[in-house]
Amino acid sequence: MSYRATLLELGTPVEAHRPWPRVVVDREVWWRAALEVAQGHATLLALWSDGREVHMAVLDEAAGEVSIASLACTNGRFPSVGRTHPPAVRFERAIVDLYGLIAEDATDTRPWPDHGRWGVRHPLGAAQACAAEGLPYTFLPAEGPPLHQIPVGPVHAGIIEPGHFRFHANGETVVRLEERLGYVHKGIEGLMRGAPLARAVQLAGRVSGDSTVAIALAFARAVEAAAGVEAPPRAQILRAVMAELERVANHLGDFGAICNDASFSLIHAHCGALREQVLRCSNAAFGHRLMMDRVVPGGVARDLGEAGAANIRALIAYIRQHLPELVRIYDRTASLQDRTVTTGILKPDLARQYGAGGYVGRASGRAFDTRRDVVYPPYDMLRFDVPARTAGDVDARVWIRIEEITQSLSIIEQCLEKLPEGAIAISVESAIADAAGKEATMLVEGFRGDVLAWVRLGAGGTIANAYIRDPSWLQWPLLEAAIEGNIVADFPICNKSFNCSYSGHDL
Amino acid sequence: MRRLLIEGLLKTPLTEARPGDDDAMLAELAERLQKSARRVLGHSLSIRQVDAGSCNACELEIHALSNVYYDLERFGLRFVASPRHADVLLVTGPVTKNMREALERTYNATPNPKWVVAAGDCACGSGFFGGYANIGSVEAVVPVDLHIRGCPPTPTALLQGLVALMERAAAAT
Ligand code: SF4
């Protein structure tokens, strides 16, 4: 029996939830579900709370099915999933900090987003005022006589987001890296509560700026599913055009930045120019360089005109003309290959255990892609490949990105060919006003991997609760594993090859 | 690779002319810098960027300043790795409470004279991110000399602001 079938048999499905079942279970079944995930029979997608219940979204990869198990937290407690399944640990620490629920028998009880600076504990649960002087934080130990520690951050040397990295090193070699995140925690889950729809969509688009299209899309699709409406066909295609432009821009930027971290600035300069072209083209086509606030529930906020489409076609031709030479140089420059090949290897087992999405998973043998495996429109009408490799090193992640650019360009071309006439949006206000209490969970493929959005609609066209899980949640811990045994000086290039979002994770 | 390098020599550069001035920014600068500038800077500024809670889109556009189209360094502006080498702090984000101390310490580590530029609507105090986790503006934590608005500000807007700051800073000394 599939994971979902078992869950449905043992629990009570929630009527209001779409399109996949959300099933209320008891502690016993919750625990069994956790074991299933720990044994690798299904993949943990996310673990979150709304204060009353905890929700565990799980993907059955063989069946391509998503299901959610929910447990009511009687007495404010729930059995820890992280105890048997480490990928759940940070999710639980966040739930504990934000809601004050207790994860029973949790192995790691240190705070996560709460740095003791808010002046309040459990801000989304039974909030209590407290001092804002900062909490002490104990890093995990590494033992042995020659070891030394290197603290890095939160403010880093480059133009990057803030986070703290604690290295334990033996000479040049990293013995243990531990991340401490949460510095850019903006409390988005709290800000979503009761937010009018228009504001909630803007918030979603600012969870992680580099994935603004993907996250807004996941959110918009969840709102639409909850309200039982669908964006018109033209909007579906335009959304895909924007999502793929976003993917291309990010992959180009990171390809260049990875080479730059190996001090190879030629590719960086050329990729920077190509990326700039993509942003300018996006601006001309949709009125914003990053296409922020262009995907909205009901459709898209901006139509694509003839000139915009012609611009995009020219852009595709331009990239196709110029990228291959850069790829050739990447492939043939020994000094560059020396830095990327066999550096920062992520083992396939770990990628599978953590359900690593995007290029992180695909470079380590986990060829999952929402666009193909939990398909949503318009990708069911499009032809494309999902590249996959097994080496798991920086080089493999670079190649996946290069190959994905090629695929995305072809997807955009197909979209422009298929673009139907018609409306770019439908009005969703009345449907949403009628759908108070309705819920939905959606999965969308961003450039980093699968983005999950869960929404519960409130009264009068508001959002009662919303949760957004950026792919970075499941990729950050893997960076710790990938850097082990590498030299400290290779950390920047490994980090860039993962390029996890701080903001998307800290929420 | 050789072909690319030769082409680079022969083709006209992609770099664009400097953008025109933004009057509102010039007015703000004129007022601020008369009071604060005291030292001859030799007509160049070092910038230390601090993300104080941004969604990272502001960083993407700040990054773009270094690409060949905007080429920030031709104006004598460059990004440096340490606040101790910086004249300007370029701060983004609503200042999360978790980043407040880091921002203050970065500010204190920057030698005088120094200027703070708040980049992006969040940093300028748009109030978009409120709630228990955010302070709401850069100004509430450290004194700000120039606001560059936008969500995120375009590279052109950033360039206008930074170039104007540099020229005024030099003129006022
Ligand atoms: S101003 Fe806009 S782009 Fe910049 S950090 Fe704030 S939300 Fe993000």
XYZ file of C-alpha atoms and ligand atoms in Angstrom:
688
model
C 0.000 0.000 0.000
C 1.297 3.461 -0.757
C 2.162 5.902 2.008
C -0.898 7.944 1.163
C -3.270 4.989 1.150
C -2.024 3.894 4.576
C -2.377 7.401 5.925
C -5.930 7.678 4.612
C -6.824 4.363 6.159
C -5.452 5.242 9.562
C -6.469 8.894 9.849
C -9.250 11.329 9.052
C -8.867 13.458 5.932
C -9.561 17.177 6.261
C -12.397 18.099 3.905
C -11.255 21.671 3.431
C -7.783 20.800 2.119
C -6.835 20.552 -1.573
C -5.567 19.137 -3.845
C -3.665 16.467 -1.920
C -5.017 14.852 1.248
C -4.227 16.338 4.611
C -4.985 13.675 7.160
C -5.447 14.188 10.879
C -3.740 11.357 12.703
C -3.134 10.309 16.296
C 0.250 10.124 18.007
C 0.721 6.497 17.117
C 0.185 7.069 13.398
C 2.275 10.266 13.519
C 5.111 8.229 14.882
C 4.647 5.534 12.247
C 4.687 8.179 9.530
C 7.952 9.525 10.967
C 9.433 6.028 10.846
C 8.365 5.568 7.228
C 10.212 8.736 6.351
C 13.243 7.765 8.451
C 13.434 4.421 6.695
C 13.486 6.140 3.327
C 10.100 4.871 2.113
C 8.982 8.442 1.599
C 10.623 11.880 1.550
C 10.001 14.604 4.103
C 9.055 17.816 2.303
C 8.349 20.063 5.264
C 7.307 20.143 8.890
C 5.477 23.159 10.252
C 2.785 24.279 12.650
C -0.124 26.677 12.864
C 0.013 26.729 16.654
C -2.620 24.070 17.209
C -1.448 21.266 14.969
C 1.866 20.176 13.502
C 1.885 19.259 9.833
C 4.252 16.892 8.077
C 4.242 17.028 4.266
C 5.655 13.929 2.662
C 6.393 12.950 -0.911
C 5.990 9.392 -2.090
C 8.474 9.561 -4.946
C 7.546 6.270 -6.559
C 3.878 7.236 -6.758
C 4.492 10.955 -7.320
C 2.050 11.678 -4.493
C 2.167 14.339 -1.809
C 0.288 13.871 1.449
C 0.220 15.696 4.736
C -0.133 14.191 8.177
C -1.412 16.510 10.911
C -1.329 15.953 14.627
C -3.229 18.016 17.169
C -0.760 19.071 19.871
C -2.642 18.179 23.019
C -0.892 19.821 25.968
C 1.309 21.612 23.462
C 3.434 18.556 22.669
C 4.179 16.366 19.698
C 6.542 13.410 19.234
C 9.794 14.572 17.669
C 10.348 13.463 14.092
C 13.927 14.713 14.125
C 14.776 12.108 16.706
C 14.666 9.414 14.032
C 14.930 11.587 10.934
C 17.626 14.301 11.179
C 16.298 16.422 8.261
C 13.366 17.328 10.525
C 15.520 18.759 13.302
C 15.708 22.403 12.197
C 12.016 22.478 11.315
C 11.216 21.364 14.839
C 13.561 23.833 16.453
C 11.790 26.596 14.539
C 8.365 25.315 15.615
C 9.497 25.238 19.244
C 10.897 28.793 19.060
C 7.930 30.327 17.277
C 4.995 28.499 18.833
C 6.294 27.240 22.161
C 5.240 23.678 21.358
C 7.399 20.908 22.759
C 9.019 18.329 20.501
C 9.138 15.306 22.790
C 12.456 13.483 23.000
C 14.059 15.885 20.547
C 17.795 15.338 20.229
C 18.701 18.989 19.650
C 16.875 21.418 21.923
C 18.926 24.530 21.125
C 16.969 27.506 19.797
C 17.062 28.193 16.050
C 15.488 31.410 14.719
C 15.190 32.817 18.244
C 18.481 34.508 19.084
C 17.020 36.062 22.226
C 16.689 39.454 20.521
C 12.969 39.772 19.962
C 11.977 40.821 23.466
C 9.387 38.076 23.315
C 9.418 34.307 23.464
C 7.155 32.098 21.363
C 5.862 35.114 19.399
C 3.275 33.079 17.480
C 2.120 30.987 20.426
C 1.531 32.068 24.000
C 3.852 35.053 23.658
C 5.789 36.076 26.763
C 7.806 39.258 27.073
C 11.462 38.663 27.888
C 14.816 40.410 27.833
C 16.333 41.061 24.417
C 19.962 40.679 25.398
C 20.697 37.648 23.288
C 20.805 33.971 24.138
C 24.081 32.127 24.527
C 24.545 29.479 21.853
C 26.639 26.364 22.176
C 28.158 24.971 19.023
C 28.546 21.246 18.725
C 32.001 20.135 19.815
C 34.764 18.546 17.799
C 37.521 16.898 19.755
C 41.213 16.268 19.214
C 44.379 18.122 20.168
C 45.298 20.036 17.008
C 41.825 21.389 16.255
C 41.076 25.067 16.152
C 37.865 27.004 15.555
C 37.225 29.639 12.911
C 34.133 31.780 13.458
C 32.816 33.493 10.310
C 29.927 35.937 10.113
C 27.165 36.949 10.426
C 28.582 39.837 8.342
C 30.650 38.249 5.580
C 33.396 39.604 3.381
C 31.389 39.789 0.172
C 27.972 41.027 -0.797
C 26.082 38.128 0.688
C 23.370 37.523 3.189
C 24.231 37.154 6.864
C 24.738 33.878 8.683
C 27.314 32.430 11.011
C 29.638 29.562 10.120
C 31.652 27.836 12.800
C 34.512 25.760 11.427
C 36.463 23.253 13.401
C 39.631 22.758 11.411
C 42.645 20.535 11.626
C 45.258 22.716 9.945
C 43.714 23.437 6.560
C 41.146 20.675 6.682
C 37.576 21.205 7.850
C 36.636 18.637 10.454
C 33.209 20.062 11.189
C 31.221 22.972 9.896
C 28.190 24.121 11.796
C 25.830 26.796 10.550
C 23.931 29.182 12.721
C 21.151 30.877 10.803
C 18.153 33.017 11.635
C 19.810 36.430 11.361
C 17.382 37.578 8.686
C 14.298 36.138 10.362
C 11.580 38.632 9.520
C 8.689 36.733 11.066
C 6.910 36.161 7.759
C 4.700 33.396 9.165
C 3.434 35.878 11.731
C 3.026 38.692 9.199
C 0.958 36.378 7.000
C -1.590 35.778 9.744
C -4.701 37.725 8.949
C -2.989 39.618 6.125
C -5.222 40.834 3.300
C -4.604 38.783 0.168
C -2.771 41.543 -1.712
C -0.268 42.049 1.103
C 0.172 38.315 1.621
C 1.165 37.882 -2.037
C 3.729 40.661 -1.725
C 5.109 39.000 1.386
C 5.401 35.686 -0.447
C 7.287 37.444 -3.223
C 9.801 38.705 -0.672
C 10.557 35.483 1.167
C 13.640 35.088 -1.007
C 14.140 37.764 -3.635
C 16.060 35.567 -6.060
C 13.068 33.186 -6.191
C 10.357 35.821 -6.137
C 8.550 34.378 -9.168
C 8.694 30.772 -7.957
C 7.533 31.508 -4.432
C 4.798 33.905 -5.522
C 3.702 31.207 -7.952
C 3.574 28.496 -5.279
C 1.609 30.854 -3.059
C -0.767 31.965 -5.812
C -1.410 28.383 -6.856
C -2.170 27.426 -3.268
C -4.630 30.319 -2.900
C -6.282 29.369 -6.190
C -6.558 25.714 -5.214
C -8.060 26.632 -1.839
C -10.603 28.920 -3.490
C -11.323 26.393 -6.232
C -10.363 28.633 -9.140
C -7.778 28.390 -11.890
C -5.710 30.962 -13.709
C -6.569 31.269 -17.418
C -4.378 29.408 -19.959
C -2.521 32.508 -21.119
C -1.549 33.295 -17.536
C -0.332 29.737 -16.936
C 2.038 30.027 -19.875
C 3.241 33.509 -18.935
C 3.962 32.238 -15.438
C 6.186 29.548 -16.905
C 7.979 32.122 -19.065
C 8.720 34.194 -15.963
C 9.726 31.182 -13.875
C 12.174 30.019 -16.554
C 13.614 33.507 -17.050
C 14.220 33.588 -13.304
C 15.911 30.201 -13.453
C 18.158 31.247 -16.346
C 19.140 34.511 -14.658
C 20.078 32.763 -11.414
C 21.959 29.934 -13.089
C 23.944 32.378 -15.222
C 24.782 34.520 -12.228
C 25.874 31.566 -10.127
C 27.862 29.894 -12.902
C 29.874 33.095 -13.135
C 30.125 33.528 -9.384
C 31.379 29.971 -8.845
C 34.123 30.563 -11.428
C 34.901 33.857 -9.726
C 35.383 32.033 -6.439
C 38.052 30.059 -8.265
C 39.541 33.441 -9.279
C 38.553 32.926 -12.895
C 37.021 36.284 -13.603
C 36.669 35.987 -17.372
C 33.634 33.703 -17.158
C 32.278 35.787 -14.288
C 32.389 38.952 -16.385
C 30.691 37.334 -19.352
C 28.050 35.581 -17.257
C 27.384 38.863 -15.472
C 26.695 40.494 -18.825
C 24.403 37.662 -19.906
C 22.522 37.798 -16.607
C 22.086 41.550 -16.989
C 20.588 40.959 -20.426
C 18.073 38.542 -18.936
C 17.070 41.067 -16.282
C 16.707 43.860 -18.825
C 14.674 41.635 -21.068
C 12.448 40.669 -18.108
C 12.025 44.333 -17.303
C 11.058 45.161 -20.875
C 8.676 42.221 -21.072
C 7.058 42.320 -17.630
C 7.970 45.688 -16.131
C 10.329 44.572 -13.346
C 13.879 43.272 -13.568
C 13.212 40.436 -11.130
C 9.518 40.183 -12.032
C 8.448 40.875 -8.459
C 4.702 41.078 -7.875
C 3.983 39.877 -11.408
C 2.459 36.532 -10.417
C -0.777 37.044 -8.487
C -3.637 34.769 -7.450
C -5.886 34.474 -10.480
C -3.170 34.966 -13.078
C -0.432 37.450 -13.805
C -0.331 41.209 -13.297
C 1.207 42.087 -16.622
C 0.618 40.885 -20.154
C 3.381 40.117 -22.585
C 3.222 42.277 -25.706
C 4.593 41.563 -29.165
C 7.697 43.617 -28.504
C 8.339 41.825 -25.218
C 8.033 38.430 -26.871
C 10.370 39.467 -29.669
C 12.840 40.660 -27.065
C 12.735 37.315 -25.304
C 13.298 35.463 -28.577
C 16.304 37.639 -29.287
C 17.602 36.998 -25.788
C 17.350 33.246 -26.274
C 19.299 33.498 -29.527
C 21.903 35.695 -27.867
C 22.465 33.297 -24.962
C 22.634 30.337 -27.328
C 25.265 32.150 -29.307
C 27.437 33.206 -26.376
C 27.079 30.608 -23.638
C 28.698 27.615 -25.425
C 32.045 29.383 -25.636
C 31.993 30.042 -21.882
C 31.092 26.439 -21.220
C 33.943 25.315 -23.452
C 36.360 27.479 -21.494
C 35.017 26.125 -18.214
C 35.471 22.579 -19.461
C 38.969 23.080 -20.827
C 40.660 25.219 -18.221
C 42.689 22.905 -16.036
C 43.188 25.442 -13.229
C 39.427 25.903 -12.956
C 38.637 22.202 -13.130
C 41.219 21.655 -10.439
C 39.107 23.749 -8.102
C 35.695 22.283 -8.914
C 36.212 18.575 -9.673
C 36.056 16.381 -6.540
C 35.500 19.473 -4.354
C 32.594 19.498 -1.899
C 31.160 16.086 -2.664
C 27.614 15.487 -1.487
C 26.952 11.763 -1.297
C 23.831 10.470 -3.075
C 22.580 8.777 0.102
C 22.470 12.057 1.953
C 20.821 13.853 -0.951
C 18.126 11.188 -0.935
C 17.694 11.225 2.841
C 17.243 15.000 2.904
C 15.131 15.083 -0.235
C 17.538 17.662 -1.653
C 15.869 19.528 -4.483
C 17.186 21.331 -7.538
C 20.783 21.153 -8.710
C 21.950 20.025 -5.253
C 19.895 16.843 -5.508
C 20.299 16.378 -9.245
C 24.085 16.559 -9.076
C 23.987 13.792 -6.453
C 21.713 11.340 -8.204
C 18.312 12.580 -7.009
C 16.665 13.539 -10.279
C 13.475 14.935 -8.798
C 11.813 17.848 -10.537
C 8.344 19.060 -9.603
C 7.776 20.212 -13.166
C 7.949 16.597 -14.293
C 7.212 14.480 -11.227
C 4.368 16.361 -9.536
C 3.452 18.138 -12.722
C 1.479 21.378 -12.881
C 0.396 23.445 -15.854
C 1.723 24.300 -18.317
C 4.597 21.834 -17.924
C 2.307 18.946 -18.844
C 2.276 20.381 -22.387
C 6.006 21.011 -22.666
C 8.962 18.861 -23.618
C 12.102 19.058 -21.511
C 14.733 16.901 -19.838
C 15.733 16.845 -16.207
C 19.526 16.577 -16.185
C 21.038 14.404 -13.478
C 24.539 13.405 -12.442
C 26.047 11.377 -9.657
C 29.484 12.868 -8.920
C 27.959 15.277 -6.371
C 30.879 17.727 -6.511
C 31.004 21.428 -7.322
C 31.664 20.522 -10.954
C 28.522 18.381 -11.178
C 26.429 21.190 -9.722
C 27.897 23.582 -12.290
C 27.045 21.217 -15.131
C 23.484 20.723 -13.937
C 23.031 24.483 -13.991
C 24.483 24.763 -17.484
C 22.240 21.963 -18.727
C 19.206 23.486 -17.067
C 19.803 26.798 -18.814
C 19.580 24.989 -22.140
C 16.366 23.275 -21.083
C 14.820 26.490 -19.804
C 15.561 28.321 -23.053
C 13.765 25.593 -24.943
C 10.838 25.716 -22.502
C 10.496 29.468 -22.975
C 10.510 29.012 -26.744
C 7.783 26.399 -26.536
C 5.768 28.673 -24.267
C 5.971 31.549 -26.718
C 4.842 29.240 -29.516
C 1.901 27.964 -27.530
C 0.876 31.276 -25.945
C -2.904 31.467 -26.448
C -4.910 34.656 -26.734
C -7.198 35.558 -23.884
C -7.345 36.986 -20.392
C -4.229 37.128 -18.212
C -6.130 36.933 -14.952
C -9.503 36.233 -13.458
C -10.892 38.063 -10.482
C -10.540 35.892 -7.389
C -11.973 38.181 -4.718
C -15.445 36.704 -4.501
C -14.237 33.107 -4.693
C -11.794 33.794 -1.884
C -14.346 35.585 0.256
C -16.574 32.507 -0.062
C -13.784 30.106 0.809
C -12.938 31.034 4.387
C -11.423 28.053 6.161
C -10.413 26.330 2.918
C -6.797 25.232 2.589
C -4.309 24.051 0.003
C -0.716 22.951 -0.308
C 1.249 23.413 -3.523
C 4.632 22.518 -4.861
C 6.421 24.524 -7.542
C 9.892 24.169 -9.020
C 12.071 27.204 -8.306
C 15.638 27.523 -9.530
C 16.907 26.001 -6.260
C 14.386 23.203 -6.168
C 10.862 22.543 -4.968
C 9.118 25.353 -3.107
C 6.211 24.339 -0.888
C 3.407 26.699 0.040
C 0.514 25.989 2.391
C -2.345 28.419 2.775
C -5.475 28.558 4.918
C -7.917 31.243 3.860
C -9.498 33.484 6.458
C -12.642 35.555 6.587
C -13.211 38.564 4.318
C -10.551 37.738 1.738
C -7.654 37.413 4.154
C -5.069 34.749 4.798
C -5.624 32.957 8.103
C -2.297 31.121 8.068
C 0.402 30.500 5.524
C 3.657 28.630 5.490
C 6.352 28.706 2.846
C 9.211 26.236 2.715
C 12.119 27.326 0.575
C 14.267 24.453 -0.775
C 17.169 25.827 1.260
C 15.746 24.285 4.437
C 16.799 20.858 3.231
C 19.993 21.968 1.478
C 21.706 23.992 4.207
C 22.404 20.959 6.402
C 23.909 19.158 3.417
C 26.452 21.919 2.885
C 27.795 21.033 6.330
C 28.301 17.478 5.143
C 29.731 18.400 1.740
C 32.496 20.597 3.142
C 33.805 18.000 5.578
C 37.369 16.970 4.704
C 37.813 19.865 2.265
C 40.183 22.721 2.918
C 38.805 25.882 4.498
C 39.774 27.881 1.408
C 37.349 25.821 -0.673
C 34.385 26.782 1.463
C 33.356 29.825 -0.624
C 33.243 27.840 -3.843
C 31.301 24.996 -2.181
C 28.929 27.474 -0.601
C 28.339 29.225 -3.916
C 27.731 25.916 -5.680
C 24.883 25.280 -3.203
C 23.826 28.919 -3.044
C 21.226 28.342 -0.352
C 18.978 31.250 0.535
C 19.392 32.762 3.992
C 16.255 34.834 3.770
C 14.217 31.944 2.365
C 15.334 29.762 5.217
C 15.126 32.292 8.024
C 11.661 33.389 6.895
C 39.427 31.598 -24.730
C 41.826 33.472 -26.988
C 38.969 34.372 -29.298
C 36.990 35.887 -26.436
C 39.942 37.910 -25.255
C 40.674 39.267 -28.742
C 37.014 40.076 -29.255
C 37.103 41.902 -25.958
C 39.831 44.129 -27.343
C 38.085 44.837 -30.616
C 34.451 45.236 -29.649
C 33.072 48.400 -28.124
C 32.584 48.003 -24.396
C 29.128 47.271 -22.979
C 29.613 49.823 -20.240
C 27.065 52.607 -20.223
C 27.435 56.334 -19.656
C 26.926 57.496 -16.108
C 23.283 58.031 -15.263
C 21.893 61.545 -14.860
C 21.432 62.945 -11.382
C 18.416 62.330 -9.227
C 17.396 65.702 -7.824
C 15.807 64.410 -4.632
C 18.939 62.472 -3.727
C 21.158 65.472 -4.484
C 19.072 67.650 -2.214
C 19.325 65.179 0.655
C 23.068 64.904 0.167
C 23.640 68.635 0.008
C 22.007 69.003 3.349
C 23.751 66.089 5.053
C 27.261 66.311 3.819
C 27.955 69.914 4.684
C 27.824 68.871 8.274
C 29.594 65.552 8.160
C 32.461 65.664 5.698
C 35.702 66.745 7.269
C 38.467 64.895 5.511
C 39.947 64.850 2.024
C 39.186 61.477 0.548
C 41.180 61.635 -2.637
C 38.025 61.257 -4.672
C 37.289 57.605 -4.086
C 35.106 55.717 -1.678
C 35.229 52.223 -0.259
C 31.873 50.614 0.372
C 31.042 47.918 2.858
C 27.678 46.312 2.186
C 25.636 45.090 5.152
C 22.545 42.972 4.707
C 20.449 43.720 7.754
C 17.544 41.474 6.905
C 16.982 41.936 3.210
C 15.028 39.444 1.103
C 18.244 39.255 -0.975
C 16.848 41.013 -4.041
C 18.555 44.232 -2.950
C 21.851 42.287 -2.863
C 21.244 40.985 -6.372
C 20.989 44.517 -7.708
C 23.976 45.704 -5.689
C 25.910 42.829 -7.215
C 24.843 44.011 -10.634
C 26.729 47.268 -10.025
C 29.930 45.336 -10.584
C 28.916 43.912 -13.947
C 30.304 45.417 -17.136
C 27.227 47.526 -17.809
C 27.462 49.580 -14.637
C 31.105 49.008 -13.737
C 31.054 50.794 -10.416
C 34.822 50.905 -10.069
C 35.285 53.386 -12.917
C 33.822 56.006 -10.574
C 36.338 55.250 -7.862
C 33.818 53.266 -5.887
C 34.666 49.803 -4.738
C 33.367 47.171 -2.383
C 35.661 46.177 0.437
C 35.653 43.144 2.686
C 36.009 44.836 6.053
C 34.249 47.761 7.691
C 37.685 48.922 8.825
C 38.527 49.700 5.209
C 35.224 51.375 4.474
C 34.056 54.962 4.042
C 30.479 54.018 3.272
C 28.149 51.432 4.748
C 25.531 50.377 2.238
C 22.777 48.835 4.322
C 19.769 46.858 3.087
C 16.782 45.303 4.799
C 14.381 46.361 7.553
C 17.042 45.603 10.219
C 15.900 42.403 11.820
C 16.332 42.347 15.565
C 18.686 39.425 15.074
C 20.936 41.661 12.932
C 20.793 44.810 15.023
C 23.942 44.155 17.030
C 25.896 43.095 13.950
C 24.912 46.350 12.218
C 25.880 48.448 15.223
C 29.202 46.689 15.541
C 29.909 47.091 11.851
C 29.100 50.793 12.147
C 31.371 51.198 15.156
C 34.169 49.346 13.391
C 34.055 51.785 10.460
C 36.505 54.682 10.863
C 35.369 58.319 10.680
C 34.417 60.094 8.565
C 31.822 57.618 7.400
C 28.552 57.698 5.570
C 25.608 55.373 5.749
C 23.424 54.718 2.751
C 20.099 52.960 3.294
C 19.332 51.044 0.102
C 15.874 49.722 -0.705
C 12.431 50.514 0.602
C 12.864 48.212 3.619
C 16.048 49.953 4.735
C 14.407 53.335 4.162
C 11.614 52.459 6.582
C 8.762 51.507 4.262
C 7.289 49.542 7.140
C 6.653 46.572 4.894
C 8.203 44.198 7.413
C 6.915 45.013 10.886
C 6.091 42.721 13.748
C 8.134 41.245 16.574
C 11.208 40.455 14.481
C 12.076 43.771 12.790
C 13.179 47.221 13.822
C 11.798 48.699 10.639
C 14.477 51.024 9.305
C 18.227 51.597 9.259
C 17.744 55.112 10.605
C 16.390 53.696 13.851
C 19.749 52.026 14.513
C 22.489 54.151 12.923
C 22.426 57.673 11.396
C 21.665 57.604 7.670
C 23.093 60.089 5.141
C 21.335 58.979 1.991
C 18.220 56.984 1.160
C 17.975 55.093 -2.124
C 14.464 53.842 -2.620
C 13.098 51.013 -4.715
C 12.098 47.441 -4.172
C 14.772 46.636 -5.011
C 16.422 49.869 -6.229
C 17.641 49.446 -9.803
C 21.391 49.451 -10.372
C 20.936 52.817 -12.069
C 19.304 54.281 -8.966
C 22.050 52.828 -6.777
C 24.684 54.260 -9.073
C 23.069 57.694 -9.097
C 23.057 57.743 -5.331
C 26.573 56.455 -4.796
C 28.202 58.629 -7.447
C 26.425 61.699 -6.117
C 27.518 60.813 -2.606
C 31.100 60.479 -3.707
C 31.208 63.720 -5.620
C 29.530 65.677 -2.866
C 31.695 64.091 -0.209
C 34.773 65.210 -2.119
C 33.374 68.696 -2.770
C 32.365 69.232 0.838
C 35.820 68.460 2.189
S 13.470 46.718 -0.412
Fe 12.390 45.098 -1.511
S 14.015 44.023 -2.535
Fe 14.999 45.197 -0.923
S 15.061 43.852 0.842
Fe 13.171 45.008 0.983
S 11.658 43.669 0.036
Fe 13.645 42.938 -0.622
